[in-house]
Amino acid sequence: MKRKTAVITGASRGIGAACAKVLASHGYDLILNCISNEKMLNELSDDLKNRYGVQILIVCGDVSDYSFVERMFEEISAFTDTIDVLINNAGIAHLGLLSDMSIEEWNRLISTNLTSVFSCSKFAIPIMLKAGSGKIINISSIWGLYGASYEVAYSATKGGIDSFTRALAKELAPSDIQVNAIACGVIDTDMNRSIDEESLELLREEIPAGRFASADEVAEMVFSVITSPSYLTGQIIQFDGGYI
Ligand code: NAP
């Protein structure tokens, strides 16, 4: 039987790397991307190839750059003629008052977190249409649904992803392609390393589950969406330990 293939952006660490591990453990061939930690991604790839015997293509570059994404999909087309799963995961945070934010910082956040989702989906969809199936999973945040003070632009990018998810799901449901988003709460990754311990403790106390989730738990959630019945589409699935 032909092996399944998944594309994961931002796969060098955190949630993306955890998704790569789960999918490889289920026999998926992978296309993995990151912007700068190529060595880390190579090590992950070697480990997964040795452990699970899967094929992996690494394409490093900036997914906020449309022309890079176009080139990435040219490389992907030479590697595989099918994409079963696209996980739009690459993202960056920005903490600070909106009035202190520069237009350059705003543009960087929008292009990294939101335009990348457009670009990767745009190039993956024709390949999925040809196969007559596919799953797109967008990694969003609870702040996209509810908004966070000090993270206005970040919240806007994730809110954009949520609307994109719902609308694209409607566009692609007749073609048997499902589009869903996971709205993560606080996940224990590098993204939150700049927050001081006292603030992290206060945050932990606000979460009914009493802890942050691990990247591995998000990856399990992603995998359950990938393997769920195809009737599940257009959903923004909150994964937040009861936080909101
Ligand atoms: P992370 O540990 O900081 O990892 C970010 C990943 O994205 C890295 O692989 C990084 O590559 C890659 N990346 C960043 N900018 C990129 C670009 N322009 N092009 C290609 N790759 C890029 O973050 P994480 O916590 O796993 O976050 C993953 C996703 O989950 C993000 O979309 C984030 O918004 C979302 N999320 C996270 C949390 C949380 O609490 N952690 C909560 C809600 C949502 P390099 O290693 O090369 O830099």
Short mmCIF file of C-alpha atoms and ligand atoms in Angstrom, two decimals:
data_model
loop_
_atom_site.label_atom_id
_atom_site.label_comp_id
_atom_site.label_asym_id
_atom_site.label_seq_id
_atom_site.Cartn_x
_atom_site.Cartn_y
_atom_site.Cartn_z
CA MET A 1 0.00 0.00 0.00
CA LYS A 2 1.24 3.49 -0.85
CA ARG A 3 2.48 5.35 2.20
CA LYS A 4 0.79 8.58 3.22
CA THR A 5 2.62 11.91 3.02
CA ALA A 6 2.41 14.99 5.23
CA VAL A 7 3.88 18.49 4.93
CA ILE A 8 4.65 20.24 8.24
CA THR A 9 5.87 23.83 8.45
CA GLY A 10 7.93 24.89 11.47
CA ALA A 11 8.95 21.32 12.26
CA SER A 12 12.38 21.82 13.87
CA ARG A 13 11.02 22.08 17.42
CA GLY A 14 7.90 22.49 19.54
CA ILE A 15 4.52 21.48 18.15
CA GLY A 16 5.77 20.94 14.57
CA ALA A 17 8.52 18.52 15.67
CA ALA A 18 6.03 16.65 17.89
CA CYS A 19 3.64 16.30 14.90
CA ALA A 20 6.52 14.97 12.78
CA LYS A 21 7.26 12.31 15.44
CA VAL A 22 3.64 11.17 15.71
CA LEU A 23 3.10 11.01 11.94
CA ALA A 24 6.40 9.19 11.33
CA SER A 25 5.45 6.67 14.03
CA HIS A 26 2.29 5.99 11.99
CA GLY A 27 4.35 5.44 8.83
CA TYR A 28 3.88 8.82 7.11
CA ASP A 29 6.56 10.09 4.73
CA LEU A 30 7.25 13.71 5.61
CA ILE A 31 8.20 17.06 4.14
CA LEU A 32 9.61 19.13 6.98
CA ASN A 33 10.33 22.86 7.00
CA CYS A 34 11.86 25.41 9.36
CA ILE A 35 13.41 28.81 8.87
CA SER A 36 16.86 28.57 10.47
CA ASN A 37 17.42 25.53 12.72
CA GLU A 38 18.41 23.26 9.82
CA LYS A 39 20.83 21.21 11.97
CA MET A 40 18.09 20.45 14.51
CA LEU A 41 15.70 19.47 11.72
CA ASN A 42 18.33 17.20 10.12
CA GLU A 43 18.88 15.44 13.45
CA LEU A 44 15.12 14.94 13.91
CA SER A 45 14.83 13.65 10.35
CA ASP A 46 17.72 11.16 10.76
CA ASP A 47 16.21 9.88 14.01
CA LEU A 48 12.74 9.38 12.45
CA LYS A 49 14.15 7.72 9.32
CA ASN A 50 16.18 5.28 11.47
CA ARG A 51 13.34 4.53 13.84
CA TYR A 52 10.42 4.23 11.43
CA GLY A 53 11.95 3.70 7.96
CA VAL A 54 10.05 6.66 6.50
CA GLN A 55 11.21 9.00 3.70
CA ILE A 56 11.78 12.63 4.65
CA LEU A 57 12.42 15.72 2.54
CA ILE A 58 13.73 18.80 4.33
CA VAL A 59 13.07 22.22 2.78
CA CYS A 60 14.42 25.06 4.92
CA GLY A 61 13.29 28.61 4.29
CA ASP A 62 10.90 31.37 5.24
CA VAL A 63 7.24 30.42 4.71
CA SER A 64 6.25 34.07 5.05
CA ASP A 65 7.88 34.53 1.62
CA TYR A 66 5.46 33.50 -1.15
CA SER A 67 8.22 32.83 -3.68
CA PHE A 68 10.01 30.52 -1.21
CA VAL A 69 6.77 28.56 -0.70
CA GLU A 70 6.38 28.28 -4.48
CA ARG A 71 9.92 26.83 -4.73
CA MET A 72 9.27 24.55 -1.73
CA PHE A 73 6.26 23.02 -3.52
CA GLU A 74 8.34 22.54 -6.69
CA GLU A 75 10.76 20.49 -4.55
CA ILE A 76 7.83 18.67 -2.96
CA SER A 77 6.43 17.77 -6.41
CA ALA A 78 9.75 16.15 -7.33
CA PHE A 79 9.64 14.14 -4.05
CA THR A 80 6.00 13.00 -4.09
CA ASP A 81 2.90 13.22 -6.26
CA THR A 82 0.51 13.15 -3.29
CA ILE A 83 0.02 15.21 -0.13
CA ASP A 84 -2.42 13.62 2.29
CA VAL A 85 -1.91 16.11 5.11
CA LEU A 86 -0.75 19.72 5.36
CA ILE A 87 -0.05 21.05 8.85
CA ASN A 88 0.28 24.84 8.79
CA ASN A 89 2.18 25.20 12.05
CA ALA A 90 5.04 27.72 11.60
CA GLY A 91 4.40 30.80 13.68
CA ILE A 92 5.93 33.49 15.83
CA ALA A 93 4.70 35.45 18.84
CA HIS A 94 4.92 39.15 19.59
CA LEU A 95 4.36 40.54 23.07
CA GLY A 96 3.83 44.25 23.63
CA LEU A 97 1.40 47.13 23.41
CA LEU A 98 -0.11 47.59 19.96
CA SER A 99 0.78 51.29 20.05
CA ASP A 100 4.47 50.33 20.43
CA MET A 101 4.41 47.94 17.48
CA SER A 102 6.15 49.01 14.27
CA ILE A 103 4.63 48.43 10.85
CA GLU A 104 7.59 46.15 10.07
CA GLU A 105 6.80 43.98 13.14
CA TRP A 106 3.10 43.93 12.16
CA ASN A 107 3.90 42.89 8.58
CA ARG A 108 6.31 40.21 9.77
CA LEU A 109 3.70 38.70 12.08
CA ILE A 110 0.95 38.76 9.45
CA SER A 111 3.15 37.25 6.75
CA THR A 112 4.64 34.55 9.03
CA ASN A 113 1.45 33.48 10.80
CA LEU A 114 -1.26 34.13 8.20
CA THR A 115 0.12 34.63 4.67
CA SER A 116 2.10 31.40 5.07
CA VAL A 117 -1.18 29.54 5.65
CA PHE A 118 -2.58 31.00 2.41
CA SER A 119 0.58 30.21 0.41
CA CYS A 120 1.05 26.63 1.62
CA SER A 121 -2.67 25.83 1.24
CA LYS A 122 -2.77 27.38 -2.25
CA PHE A 123 0.01 25.10 -3.50
CA ALA A 124 -1.15 21.97 -1.64
CA ILE A 125 -4.81 22.15 -2.74
CA PRO A 126 -4.32 21.28 -6.46
CA ILE A 127 -2.30 18.19 -5.42
CA MET A 128 -5.05 17.15 -2.97
CA LEU A 129 -7.77 17.82 -5.58
CA LYS A 130 -6.02 15.49 -8.01
CA ALA A 131 -6.05 12.74 -5.36
CA GLY A 132 -9.65 13.53 -4.42
CA SER A 133 -8.85 13.80 -0.71
CA GLY A 134 -6.72 15.64 1.84
CA LYS A 135 -6.58 17.15 5.31
CA ILE A 136 -5.41 20.66 6.16
CA ILE A 137 -4.78 21.36 9.85
CA ASN A 138 -4.02 24.91 10.92
CA ILE A 139 -2.37 25.50 14.29
CA SER A 140 -4.24 28.41 15.82
CA SER A 141 -4.59 29.84 19.32
CA ILE A 142 -7.38 30.52 21.79
CA TRP A 143 -6.39 34.19 21.38
CA GLY A 144 -7.69 34.02 17.81
CA LEU A 145 -11.13 33.31 19.27
CA TYR A 146 -11.03 35.54 22.37
CA GLY A 147 -8.21 38.08 21.88
CA ALA A 148 -5.35 38.76 24.27
CA SER A 149 -4.22 42.10 25.58
CA TYR A 150 -0.51 42.67 24.78
CA GLU A 151 -0.89 40.18 21.91
CA VAL A 152 -3.29 42.09 19.65
CA ALA A 153 -1.49 41.45 16.38
CA TYR A 154 -0.85 37.79 17.26
CA SER A 155 -4.55 37.41 18.12
CA ALA A 156 -5.47 39.01 14.78
CA THR A 157 -3.32 36.54 12.84
CA LYS A 158 -4.92 33.60 14.62
CA GLY A 159 -8.43 35.03 14.21
CA GLY A 160 -7.60 35.32 10.51
CA ILE A 161 -6.55 31.67 10.45
CA ASP A 162 -9.85 30.69 12.11
CA SER A 163 -11.98 32.50 9.47
CA PHE A 164 -9.73 31.14 6.72
CA THR A 165 -10.28 27.64 8.12
CA ARG A 166 -14.07 27.92 8.25
CA ALA A 167 -14.32 29.45 4.76
CA LEU A 168 -11.84 27.11 3.06
CA ALA A 169 -13.57 24.13 4.65
CA LYS A 170 -16.80 25.15 2.87
CA GLU A 171 -14.96 25.63 -0.41
CA LEU A 172 -13.25 22.23 -0.24
CA ALA A 173 -15.86 20.00 1.43
CA PRO A 174 -17.44 19.07 -1.95
CA SER A 175 -13.97 17.85 -3.00
CA ASP A 176 -13.58 15.68 0.14
CA ILE A 177 -10.80 17.84 1.58
CA GLN A 178 -11.19 18.71 5.26
CA VAL A 179 -9.87 21.90 6.84
CA ASN A 180 -9.76 22.27 10.62
CA ALA A 181 -7.83 24.31 13.18
CA ILE A 182 -6.57 23.51 16.65
CA ALA A 183 -6.89 26.56 18.91
CA CYS A 184 -4.15 25.84 21.42
CA GLY A 185 -4.07 27.21 24.95
CA VAL A 186 -0.68 27.45 26.61
CA ILE A 187 1.76 24.85 25.33
CA ASP A 188 5.13 24.19 26.92
CA THR A 189 7.45 25.18 24.04
CA ASP A 190 10.19 27.72 23.28
CA MET A 191 7.46 30.22 22.34
CA ASN A 192 6.79 30.83 26.04
CA ARG A 193 10.42 30.75 27.24
CA SER A 194 10.65 34.56 27.41
CA ILE A 195 7.85 34.73 30.02
CA ASP A 196 9.23 34.98 33.58
CA GLU A 197 8.57 32.15 36.07
CA GLU A 198 6.25 34.22 38.26
CA SER A 199 3.96 35.10 35.33
CA LEU A 200 4.02 31.47 34.18
CA GLU A 201 2.91 30.36 37.65
CA LEU A 202 0.02 32.86 37.62
CA LEU A 203 -0.96 31.61 34.18
CA ARG A 204 -0.84 28.00 35.35
CA GLU A 205 -3.18 28.86 38.25
CA GLU A 206 -5.74 30.28 35.79
CA ILE A 207 -5.92 27.03 33.83
CA PRO A 208 -8.45 24.55 35.31
CA ALA A 209 -6.23 21.63 34.25
CA GLY A 210 -3.53 23.19 36.45
CA ARG A 211 -0.77 22.87 33.86
CA PHE A 212 0.35 23.71 30.36
CA ALA A 213 -0.03 21.09 27.63
CA SER A 214 3.00 19.44 26.08
CA ALA A 215 3.73 19.65 22.35
CA ASP A 216 3.25 15.87 22.24
CA GLU A 217 -0.34 16.26 23.45
CA VAL A 218 -1.06 18.79 20.68
CA ALA A 219 0.42 16.34 18.16
CA GLU A 220 -1.90 13.58 19.46
CA MET A 221 -4.82 15.98 19.03
CA VAL A 222 -3.70 16.80 15.49
CA PHE A 223 -3.45 13.10 14.70
CA SER A 224 -6.94 12.43 16.01
CA VAL A 225 -8.30 15.18 13.73
CA ILE A 226 -6.40 13.68 10.79
CA THR A 227 -7.90 10.25 11.49
CA SER A 228 -11.39 11.47 12.34
CA PRO A 229 -14.37 10.90 9.99
CA SER A 230 -14.34 13.22 6.97
CA TYR A 231 -17.58 14.84 8.14
CA LEU A 232 -15.47 16.83 10.63
CA THR A 233 -14.53 20.00 8.80
CA GLY A 234 -14.49 23.77 9.34
CA GLN A 235 -13.96 23.37 13.10
CA ILE A 236 -11.83 25.47 15.43
CA ILE A 237 -11.08 22.92 18.12
CA GLN A 238 -10.15 24.43 21.47
CA PHE A 239 -7.31 22.58 23.17
CA ASP A 240 -6.74 24.56 26.34
CA GLY A 241 -7.24 22.49 29.52
CA GLY A 242 -10.52 24.32 30.17
CA TYR A 243 -8.76 27.73 30.23
CA ILE A 244 -11.47 29.65 28.31
P1 NAP B 1 8.28 27.23 18.60
O1 NAP B 1 8.69 26.16 19.54
O2 NAP B 1 8.81 28.61 18.77
O3 NAP B 1 8.59 26.71 17.11
C1 NAP B 1 8.29 27.53 16.01
C2 NAP B 1 8.60 26.76 14.74
O4 NAP B 1 8.23 27.61 13.63
C3 NAP B 1 10.08 26.48 14.57
O5 NAP B 1 10.22 25.26 13.89
C4 NAP B 1 10.55 27.64 13.69
O6 NAP B 1 11.72 27.33 12.92
C5 NAP B 1 9.36 27.77 12.77
N1 NAP B 1 9.26 29.06 12.10
C6 NAP B 1 9.12 30.29 12.66
N2 NAP B 1 9.04 31.23 11.70
C7 NAP B 1 9.14 30.57 10.52
C8 NAP B 1 9.13 30.99 9.16
N3 NAP B 1 8.99 32.27 8.82
N4 NAP B 1 9.27 30.05 8.20
C9 NAP B 1 9.41 28.73 8.52
N5 NAP B 1 9.41 28.28 9.78
C10 NAP B 1 9.28 29.20 10.76
O7 NAP B 1 6.70 27.42 18.60
P2 NAP B 1 5.49 26.44 18.95
O8 NAP B 1 5.01 26.79 20.30
O9 NAP B 1 5.80 25.04 18.60
O10 NAP B 1 4.41 27.05 17.94
C11 NAP B 1 3.94 26.37 16.79
C12 NAP B 1 2.59 26.97 16.42
O11 NAP B 1 1.70 26.82 17.52
C13 NAP B 1 2.63 28.46 16.11
O12 NAP B 1 1.80 28.75 15.00
C14 NAP B 1 2.07 29.10 17.37
O13 NAP B 1 1.47 30.34 17.12
C15 NAP B 1 1.05 28.05 17.78
N6 NAP B 1 0.66 28.16 19.19
C16 NAP B 1 1.58 27.97 20.19
C17 NAP B 1 1.18 28.11 21.51
C18 NAP B 1 2.13 27.93 22.66
O14 NAP B 1 1.73 28.22 23.82
N7 NAP B 1 3.36 27.46 22.44
C19 NAP B 1 -0.16 28.43 21.80
C20 NAP B 1 -1.05 28.62 20.76
C21 NAP B 1 -0.63 28.46 19.45
P3 NAP B 1 13.23 27.59 13.51
O15 NAP B 1 13.46 26.56 14.56
O16 NAP B 1 14.09 27.43 12.33
O17 NAP B 1 13.21 28.99 14.08
#
